[in-house]
PDB file of C-alpha atoms in Angstrom:
ATOM      1  CA  MET A   1     -19.205  88.130-152.053  1.00  0.00           C
ATOM      2  CA  ALA A   2     -17.573  89.788-155.530  1.00  0.00           C
ATOM      3  CA  ARG A   3     -20.651  90.070-158.336  1.00  0.00           C
ATOM      4  CA  ILE A   4     -20.771  91.794-161.619  1.00  0.00           C
ATOM      5  CA  GLU A   5     -24.302  92.509-163.567  1.00  0.00           C
ATOM      6  CA  LEU A   6     -25.108  94.515-166.396  1.00  0.00           C
ATOM      7  CA  ASP A   7     -28.034  94.963-167.438  1.00  0.00           C
ATOM      8  CA  LYS A   8     -29.122  96.151-171.269  1.00  0.00           C
ATOM      9  CA  VAL A   9     -26.072  98.498-170.860  1.00  0.00           C
ATOM     10  CA  SER A  10     -24.838 100.646-174.368  1.00  0.00           C
ATOM     11  CA  LEU A  11     -22.454 102.920-174.477  1.00  0.00           C
ATOM     12  CA  THR A  12     -22.002 105.494-176.795  1.00  0.00           C
ATOM     13  CA  PHE A  13     -18.995 108.181-177.213  1.00  0.00           C
ATOM     14  CA  ARG A  14     -20.071 111.715-178.766  1.00  0.00           C
ATOM     15  CA  VAL A  15     -16.676 113.142-180.683  1.00  0.00           C
ATOM     16  CA  ARG A  16     -16.514 115.550-182.845  1.00  0.00           C
ATOM     17  CA  GLN A  17     -16.557 114.709-186.982  1.00  0.00           C
ATOM     18  CA  HIS A  18     -13.010 116.425-186.774  1.00  0.00           C
ATOM     19  CA  GLY A  19     -10.331 117.060-184.616  1.00  0.00           C
ATOM     20  CA  ARG A  20      -9.606 120.733-186.186  1.00  0.00           C
ATOM     21  CA  ILE A  21     -10.754 122.796-188.644  1.00  0.00           C
ATOM     22  CA  THR A  22      -9.199 125.642-190.065  1.00  0.00           C
ATOM     23  CA  LEU A  23     -10.366 129.338-189.809  1.00  0.00           C
ATOM     24  CA  LYS A  24     -11.227 128.901-193.915  1.00  0.00           C
ATOM     25  CA  GLU A  25     -13.326 125.765-193.518  1.00  0.00           C
ATOM     26  CA  PHE A  26     -14.873 127.732-190.340  1.00  0.00           C
ATOM     27  CA  LEU A  27     -15.740 130.525-192.263  1.00  0.00           C
ATOM     28  CA  VAL A  28     -16.831 128.776-195.558  1.00  0.00           C
ATOM     29  CA  ARG A  29     -19.381 126.215-193.766  1.00  0.00           C
ATOM     30  CA  GLN A  30     -20.630 128.710-191.525  1.00  0.00           C
ATOM     31  CA  MET A  31     -21.634 131.165-194.932  1.00  0.00           C
ATOM     32  CA  PHE A  32     -23.960 128.082-196.583  1.00  0.00           C
ATOM     33  CA  ARG A  33     -25.099 127.591-192.656  1.00  0.00           C
ATOM     34  CA  ARG A  34     -23.471 123.892-191.990  1.00  0.00           C
ATOM     35  CA  ALA A  35     -22.265 123.144-188.678  1.00  0.00           C
ATOM     36  CA  VAL A  36     -19.314 123.787-188.111  1.00  0.00           C
ATOM     37  CA  ASN A  37     -17.715 120.590-186.573  1.00  0.00           C
ATOM     38  CA  PRO A  38     -20.945 118.104-185.973  1.00  0.00           C
ATOM     39  CA  MET A  39     -20.617 115.970-183.270  1.00  0.00           C
ATOM     40  CA  ILE A  40     -21.089 112.239-184.117  1.00  0.00           C
ATOM     41  CA  GLU A  41     -22.174 109.274-182.784  1.00  0.00           C
ATOM     42  CA  VAL A  42     -20.276 106.175-181.773  1.00  0.00           C
ATOM     43  CA  ARG A  43     -21.945 103.185-180.569  1.00  0.00           C
ATOM     44  CA  ALA A  44     -19.504 101.281-178.690  1.00  0.00           C
ATOM     45  CA  LEU A  45     -21.432  98.750-176.693  1.00  0.00           C
ATOM     46  CA  ARG A  46     -25.729  98.209-177.358  1.00  0.00           C
ATOM     47  CA  ASP A  47     -28.123  96.107-174.976  1.00  0.00           C
ATOM     48  CA  VAL A  48     -25.471  93.840-173.058  1.00  0.00           C
ATOM     49  CA  ASN A  49     -26.534  91.829-170.190  1.00  0.00           C
ATOM     50  CA  LEU A  50     -24.118  90.153-168.608  1.00  0.00           C
ATOM     51  CA  ARG A  51     -24.176  88.127-165.190  1.00  0.00           C
ATOM     52  CA  ILE A  52     -20.657  87.038-163.240  1.00  0.00           C
ATOM     53  CA  ASN A  53     -20.567  85.364-159.692  1.00  0.00           C
ATOM     54  CA  GLU A  54     -17.953  84.300-157.301  1.00  0.00           C
ATOM     55  CA  GLY A  55     -15.609  81.862-158.137  1.00  0.00           C
ATOM     56  CA  GLU A  56     -16.257  82.394-161.839  1.00  0.00           C
ATOM     57  CA  ARG A  57     -13.018  82.546-164.559  1.00  0.00           C
ATOM     58  CA  VAL A  58     -14.400  84.675-167.742  1.00  0.00           C
ATOM     59  CA  GLY A  59     -12.686  85.402-171.014  1.00  0.00           C
ATOM     60  CA  ILE A  60     -13.473  87.423-173.244  1.00  0.00           C
ATOM     61  CA  VAL A  61     -12.674  87.077-177.139  1.00  0.00           C
ATOM     62  CA  GLY A  62     -13.388  88.701-180.105  1.00  0.00           C
ATOM     63  CA  ALA A  63     -11.689  90.615-183.385  1.00  0.00           C
ATOM     64  CA  ASN A  64     -10.099  93.979-182.752  1.00  0.00           C
ATOM     65  CA  GLY A  65     -12.587  97.262-182.522  1.00  0.00           C
ATOM     66  CA  ALA A  66     -15.560  94.479-181.462  1.00  0.00           C
ATOM     67  CA  GLY A  67     -15.497  96.196-177.607  1.00  0.00           C
ATOM     68  CA  LYS A  68     -13.975  94.046-175.728  1.00  0.00           C
ATOM     69  CA  SER A  69     -11.406  96.249-173.908  1.00  0.00           C
ATOM     70  CA  THR A  70     -13.801  98.685-173.328  1.00  0.00           C
ATOM     71  CA  LEU A  71     -16.475  96.349-172.298  1.00  0.00           C
ATOM     72  CA  LEU A  72     -13.506  96.103-169.478  1.00  0.00           C
ATOM     73  CA  LYS A  73     -13.529  99.236-168.835  1.00  0.00           C
ATOM     74  CA  LEU A  74     -16.515 100.002-168.155  1.00  0.00           C
ATOM     75  CA  LEU A  75     -16.440  96.929-165.580  1.00  0.00           C
ATOM     76  CA  ALA A  76     -14.110  98.501-164.132  1.00  0.00           C
ATOM     77  CA  GLY A  77     -16.291 101.953-164.008  1.00  0.00           C
ATOM     78  CA  ILE A  78     -14.101 103.960-166.251  1.00  0.00           C
ATOM     79  CA  TYR A  79     -16.382 104.462-168.355  1.00  0.00           C
ATOM     80  CA  PRO A  80     -19.846 105.283-167.286  1.00  0.00           C
ATOM     81  CA  PRO A  81     -22.969 103.175-168.914  1.00  0.00           C
ATOM     82  CA  SER A  82     -25.083 105.081-171.511  1.00  0.00           C
ATOM     83  CA  GLN A  83     -27.695 103.556-170.647  1.00  0.00           C
ATOM     84  CA  GLY A  84     -28.914 100.719-168.599  1.00  0.00           C
ATOM     85  CA  ARG A  85     -27.429  99.542-165.333  1.00  0.00           C
ATOM     86  CA  ARG A  86     -23.937  98.827-163.794  1.00  0.00           C
ATOM     87  CA  THR A  87     -23.599  96.594-160.626  1.00  0.00           C
ATOM     88  CA  VAL A  88     -20.384  95.920-159.200  1.00  0.00           C
ATOM     89  CA  GLU A  89     -19.748  94.146-155.796  1.00  0.00           C
ATOM     90  CA  GLY A  90     -16.286  93.778-154.750  1.00  0.00           C
ATOM     91  CA  ARG A  91     -12.886  95.511-154.490  1.00  0.00           C
ATOM     92  CA  ILE A  92     -12.004  96.200-158.308  1.00  0.00           C
ATOM     93  CA  SER A  93      -8.058  95.760-159.553  1.00  0.00           C
ATOM     94  CA  SER A  94      -7.773  96.324-163.160  1.00  0.00           C
ATOM     95  CA  LEU A  95      -4.676  95.185-165.010  1.00  0.00           C
ATOM     96  CA  PHE A  96      -4.764  97.484-168.135  1.00  0.00           C
ATOM     97  CA  ASP A  97      -2.819 101.332-168.294  1.00  0.00           C
ATOM     98  CA  LEU A  98      -0.588 100.414-166.117  1.00  0.00           C
ATOM     99  CA  VAL A  99       1.201 103.468-165.785  1.00  0.00           C
ATOM    100  CA  LEU A 100      -1.745 105.363-165.254  1.00  0.00           C
ATOM    101  CA  GLY A 101      -1.678 107.735-162.132  1.00  0.00           C
ATOM    102  CA  PHE A 102       2.239 108.103-162.679  1.00  0.00           C
ATOM    103  CA  GLU A 103       4.013 111.925-162.041  1.00  0.00           C
ATOM    104  CA  PRO A 104       6.859 112.013-164.490  1.00  0.00           C
ATOM    105  CA  ASP A 105       8.653 114.265-162.059  1.00  0.00           C
ATOM    106  CA  ALA A 106       8.325 112.421-158.908  1.00  0.00           C
ATOM    107  CA  THR A 107      10.395 109.667-157.596  1.00  0.00           C
ATOM    108  CA  GLY A 108       9.735 105.982-158.274  1.00  0.00           C
ATOM    109  CA  TRP A 109       8.859 105.893-154.482  1.00  0.00           C
ATOM    110  CA  GLU A 110       6.834 108.586-154.330  1.00  0.00           C
ATOM    111  CA  ASN A 111       5.072 107.100-157.290  1.00  0.00           C
ATOM    112  CA  ILE A 112       4.693 103.528-155.542  1.00  0.00           C
ATOM    113  CA  TYR A 113       2.160 105.370-153.191  1.00  0.00           C
ATOM    114  CA  PHE A 114       0.749 108.083-156.229  1.00  0.00           C
ATOM    115  CA  ARG A 115      -0.838 104.594-157.764  1.00  0.00           C
ATOM    116  CA  SER A 116      -1.568 102.966-155.218  1.00  0.00           C
ATOM    117  CA  PHE A 117      -3.330 105.810-153.469  1.00  0.00           C
ATOM    118  CA  LEU A 118      -5.547 105.199-156.725  1.00  0.00           C
ATOM    119  CA  GLN A 119      -5.559 101.276-156.270  1.00  0.00           C
ATOM    120  CA  GLY A 120      -7.658 102.454-153.050  1.00  0.00           C
ATOM    121  CA  GLU A 121      -4.585 101.663-150.205  1.00  0.00           C
ATOM    122  CA  THR A 122      -4.089 103.172-147.329  1.00  0.00           C
ATOM    123  CA  PRO A 123      -0.588 105.068-146.010  1.00  0.00           C
ATOM    124  CA  ARG A 124      -0.599 102.036-143.330  1.00  0.00           C
ATOM    125  CA  SER A 125      -1.458  99.096-145.718  1.00  0.00           C
ATOM    126  CA  ILE A 126       1.390 100.871-148.143  1.00  0.00           C
ATOM    127  CA  LYS A 127       3.809 101.068-145.525  1.00  0.00           C
ATOM    128  CA  THR A 128       3.820  97.134-145.117  1.00  0.00           C
ATOM    129  CA  LYS A 129       4.440  96.228-148.902  1.00  0.00           C
ATOM    130  CA  LEU A 130       6.016  98.792-149.722  1.00  0.00           C
ATOM    131  CA  PRO A 131       9.491  97.115-149.279  1.00  0.00           C
ATOM    132  CA  SER A 132       8.055  93.328-151.274  1.00  0.00           C
ATOM    133  CA  ILE A 133       7.081  96.043-154.498  1.00  0.00           C
ATOM    134  CA  ALA A 134      10.304  97.600-154.210  1.00  0.00           C
ATOM    135  CA  GLU A 135      12.225  93.929-154.309  1.00  0.00           C
ATOM    136  CA  PHE A 136       9.702  92.559-156.671  1.00  0.00           C
ATOM    137  CA  SER A 137      11.090  95.783-159.796  1.00  0.00           C
ATOM    138  CA  GLU A 138      13.985  94.996-159.146  1.00  0.00           C
ATOM    139  CA  LEU A 139      14.505  98.776-159.692  1.00  0.00           C
ATOM    140  CA  GLY A 140      17.324  99.439-156.863  1.00  0.00           C
ATOM    141  CA  ASP A 141      18.393 102.757-156.310  1.00  0.00           C
ATOM    142  CA  PHE A 142      16.576 103.910-159.318  1.00  0.00           C
ATOM    143  CA  LEU A 143      14.051 104.219-157.437  1.00  0.00           C
ATOM    144  CA  ASN A 144      15.316 106.916-156.045  1.00  0.00           C
ATOM    145  CA  MET A 145      15.431 109.002-159.561  1.00  0.00           C
ATOM    146  CA  PRO A 146      12.378 110.758-161.197  1.00  0.00           C
ATOM    147  CA  VAL A 147      10.740 107.977-163.139  1.00  0.00           C
ATOM    148  CA  ARG A 148      10.701 110.516-166.036  1.00  0.00           C
ATOM    149  CA  TYR A 149      14.460 109.160-166.752  1.00  0.00           C
ATOM    150  CA  TYR A 150      13.041 105.317-166.723  1.00  0.00           C
ATOM    151  CA  SER A 151      12.873 103.073-169.828  1.00  0.00           C
ATOM    152  CA  ALA A 152       9.546 101.816-170.487  1.00  0.00           C
ATOM    153  CA  GLY A 153      10.368  98.407-169.212  1.00  0.00           C
ATOM    154  CA  MET A 154      11.953  99.803-165.861  1.00  0.00           C
ATOM    155  CA  LEU A 155       8.293 102.228-165.845  1.00  0.00           C
ATOM    156  CA  VAL A 156       6.487  98.855-166.149  1.00  0.00           C
ATOM    157  CA  ARG A 157       8.113  97.023-164.360  1.00  0.00           C
ATOM    158  CA  LEU A 158       7.359  99.468-161.440  1.00  0.00           C
ATOM    159  CA  ALA A 159       3.855  99.393-162.494  1.00  0.00           C
ATOM    160  CA  PHE A 160       3.801  96.064-162.803  1.00  0.00           C
ATOM    161  CA  SER A 161       4.772  95.360-159.445  1.00  0.00           C
ATOM    162  CA  ILE A 162       2.623  97.873-157.902  1.00  0.00           C
ATOM    163  CA  VAL A 163      -0.448  96.845-159.602  1.00  0.00           C
ATOM    164  CA  THR A 164      -0.105  92.831-158.277  1.00  0.00           C
ATOM    165  CA  ALA A 165       0.694  93.542-155.245  1.00  0.00           C
ATOM    166  CA  SER A 166      -3.215  94.475-154.294  1.00  0.00           C
ATOM    167  CA  GLU A 167      -4.958  92.174-153.199  1.00  0.00           C
ATOM    168  CA  PRO A 168      -8.161  92.307-155.313  1.00  0.00           C
ATOM    169  CA  GLU A 169     -11.974  90.545-154.738  1.00  0.00           C
ATOM    170  CA  ILE A 170     -12.554  91.073-158.882  1.00  0.00           C
ATOM    171  CA  LEU A 171      -9.433  90.900-160.988  1.00  0.00           C
ATOM    172  CA  LEU A 172      -9.933  92.835-164.603  1.00  0.00           C
ATOM    173  CA  VAL A 173      -7.311  91.701-166.993  1.00  0.00           C
ATOM    174  CA  ASP A 174      -6.496  92.945-170.411  1.00  0.00           C
ATOM    175  CA  GLU A 175      -4.285  91.150-172.734  1.00  0.00           C
ATOM    176  CA  VAL A 176      -0.995  89.014-171.840  1.00  0.00           C
ATOM    177  CA  LEU A 177       1.363  91.544-170.186  1.00  0.00           C
ATOM    178  CA  SER A 178       5.188  90.706-171.315  1.00  0.00           C
ATOM    179  CA  VAL A 179       7.329  92.275-168.920  1.00  0.00           C
ATOM    180  CA  GLY A 180      10.849  92.907-168.500  1.00  0.00           C
ATOM    181  CA  ASP A 181      13.923  90.240-169.338  1.00  0.00           C
ATOM    182  CA  LEU A 182      13.584  87.139-169.772  1.00  0.00           C
ATOM    183  CA  SER A 183      13.910  86.066-166.258  1.00  0.00           C
ATOM    184  CA  PHE A 184      11.647  89.349-165.268  1.00  0.00           C
ATOM    185  CA  GLN A 185       8.680  88.055-167.995  1.00  0.00           C
ATOM    186  CA  ALA A 186       8.955  84.672-166.096  1.00  0.00           C
ATOM    187  CA  LYS A 187       8.662  86.069-162.441  1.00  0.00           C
ATOM    188  CA  ALA A 188       5.982  88.190-163.738  1.00  0.00           C
ATOM    189  CA  ARG A 189       3.773  85.068-165.282  1.00  0.00           C
ATOM    190  CA  GLN A 190       4.379  83.672-161.255  1.00  0.00           C
ATOM    191  CA  ARG A 191       2.848  86.935-160.121  1.00  0.00           C
ATOM    192  CA  MET A 192      -0.136  86.645-161.852  1.00  0.00           C
ATOM    193  CA  ARG A 193      -0.950  82.977-161.274  1.00  0.00           C
ATOM    194  CA  GLU A 194      -0.097  83.709-157.496  1.00  0.00           C
ATOM    195  CA  MET A 195      -2.865  86.843-157.926  1.00  0.00           C
ATOM    196  CA  MET A 196      -5.834  85.584-160.069  1.00  0.00           C
ATOM    197  CA  ASN A 197      -5.619  82.331-157.682  1.00  0.00           C
ATOM    198  CA  ARG A 198      -6.649  85.016-155.309  1.00  0.00           C
ATOM    199  CA  ALA A 199      -8.950  86.712-156.864  1.00  0.00           C
ATOM    200  CA  ARG A 200     -13.021  86.107-156.652  1.00  0.00           C
ATOM    201  CA  LEU A 201     -13.267  87.318-159.745  1.00  0.00           C
ATOM    202  CA  ILE A 202     -11.803  87.295-163.073  1.00  0.00           C
ATOM    203  CA  VAL A 203     -12.282  88.647-166.557  1.00  0.00           C
ATOM    204  CA  THR A 204      -9.218  88.667-168.979  1.00  0.00           C
ATOM    205  CA  VAL A 205      -9.243  90.023-172.302  1.00  0.00           C
ATOM    206  CA  SER A 206      -6.661  87.873-174.751  1.00  0.00           C
ATOM    207  CA  HIS A 207      -5.821  87.237-178.265  1.00  0.00           C
ATOM    208  CA  ASP A 208      -4.174  83.783-176.616  1.00  0.00           C
ATOM    209  CA  LEU A 209      -7.061  81.600-177.255  1.00  0.00           C
ATOM    210  CA  GLU A 210      -4.995  78.851-175.806  1.00  0.00           C
ATOM    211  CA  SER A 211      -3.498  80.520-172.570  1.00  0.00           C
ATOM    212  CA  MET A 212      -7.331  81.652-171.987  1.00  0.00           C
ATOM    213  CA  SER A 213      -8.927  77.936-172.208  1.00  0.00           C
ATOM    214  CA  GLN A 214      -6.082  77.752-169.372  1.00  0.00           C
ATOM    215  CA  PHE A 215      -7.144  80.025-167.084  1.00  0.00           C
ATOM    216  CA  CYS A 216     -11.050  80.630-167.797  1.00  0.00           C
ATOM    217  CA  GLU A 217     -14.252  78.251-167.673  1.00  0.00           C
ATOM    218  CA  THR A 218     -16.575  80.525-169.224  1.00  0.00           C
ATOM    219  CA  GLY A 219     -16.387  82.453-173.016  1.00  0.00           C
ATOM    220  CA  ILE A 220     -18.072  86.255-173.899  1.00  0.00           C
ATOM    221  CA  TRP A 221     -17.412  85.878-177.594  1.00  0.00           C
ATOM    222  CA  MET A 222     -18.281  90.027-178.214  1.00  0.00           C
ATOM    223  CA  ASP A 223     -18.849  91.170-182.204  1.00  0.00           C
ATOM    224  CA  ARG A 224     -19.294  94.527-183.092  1.00  0.00           C
ATOM    225  CA  GLY A 225     -20.022  95.811-179.577  1.00  0.00           C
ATOM    226  CA  GLN A 226     -22.828  93.429-179.058  1.00  0.00           C
ATOM    227  CA  VAL A 227     -21.926  90.155-177.014  1.00  0.00           C
ATOM    228  CA  ARG A 228     -22.811  86.809-179.433  1.00  0.00           C
ATOM    229  CA  LEU A 229     -22.160  84.342-177.253  1.00  0.00           C
ATOM    230  CA  ILE A 230     -21.906  83.378-173.780  1.00  0.00           C
ATOM    231  CA  GLY A 231     -20.577  79.582-172.549  1.00  0.00           C
ATOM    232  CA  PRO A 232     -18.213  77.909-172.011  1.00  0.00           C
ATOM    233  CA  ILE A 233     -14.834  78.535-172.587  1.00  0.00           C
ATOM    234  CA  GLU A 234     -14.208  75.709-175.191  1.00  0.00           C
ATOM    235  CA  GLU A 235     -17.699  76.262-176.780  1.00  0.00           C
ATOM    236  CA  VAL A 236     -16.741  79.840-177.154  1.00  0.00           C
ATOM    237  CA  THR A 237     -13.326  79.743-178.916  1.00  0.00           C
ATOM    238  CA  ALA A 238     -14.779  77.221-180.920  1.00  0.00           C
ATOM    239  CA  ALA A 239     -17.197  79.453-182.921  1.00  0.00           C
ATOM    240  CA  TYR A 240     -15.291  82.643-182.887  1.00  0.00           C
ATOM    241  CA  THR A 241     -12.801  80.667-184.337  1.00  0.00           C
ATOM    242  CA  LYS A 242     -14.511  78.765-186.816  1.00  0.00           C
ATOM    243  CA  HIS A 243     -16.029  82.787-187.761  1.00  0.00           C
ATOM    244  CA  ALA A 244     -12.976  84.027-188.105  1.00  0.00           C
ATOM    245  CA  HIS A 245     -11.393  81.340-190.628  1.00  0.00           C
ATOM    246  CA  CYS A 246     -14.332  82.083-192.688  1.00  0.00           C
ATOM    247  CA  LEU A 247     -13.974  85.239-192.489  1.00  0.00           C
ATOM    248  CA  THR A 248     -10.298  84.976-194.143  1.00  0.00           C
ATOM    249  CA  PRO A 249      -9.879  85.031-197.738  1.00  0.00           C
ATOM    250  CA  GLN A 250      -8.640  81.454-199.084  1.00  0.00           C
ATOM    251  CA  ALA A 251      -5.271  81.316-200.712  1.00  0.00           C
ATOM    252  CA  ALA A 252      -6.154  80.521-205.003  1.00  0.00           C
TER     253      ALA A 252
END
């Protein structure tokens, strides 16, 4: 059974106030006994309580910087909680950071193996999926070349073909994917629909509220790192839209 549960989860990033400081700044601050480059805390998520069960299709909405993508990455296990408990049951497939794990000097064929291993595939399972991945990517002989010579569009095509070849129990999607030219985008949308139909549980982030209303039944509105509202997707998107309009300056 696929399940996600967050119990009073918070996520805090500790970062340096300055990326780099000069030798002069270092000496001056040491002279006056100031912290040379103090740490600051950024509270990305605060006291998030969430339970998503098998069969649910959940959409996350919110303004830029509200914590939507951060929450998705925490669900994927990329960020561990600073406080609270994260429970995930089921195999996760994430559709964000598509080119993560690619080796620039390796060929397309070799990178299919590298990225597939990161997704939890075995040599046997990769071997059975290899022809369909290559065919879907439409890269042909370019798969024999190191990927450092690929255009950005070619690289994303290959990554999308690999990622969507998995059989997910839990599918995490960050934003609508735009992959390649128009004909390939049509294939990508169809592939996404098929993958979403196979997944037992889906959590997606998007600014496209209309598409989200079509795919999801439940909505989560994130605001400044906190869950502001959870409910039917139509109610959540309506409340978020009304709030956004109230913040928009009205023309004179």
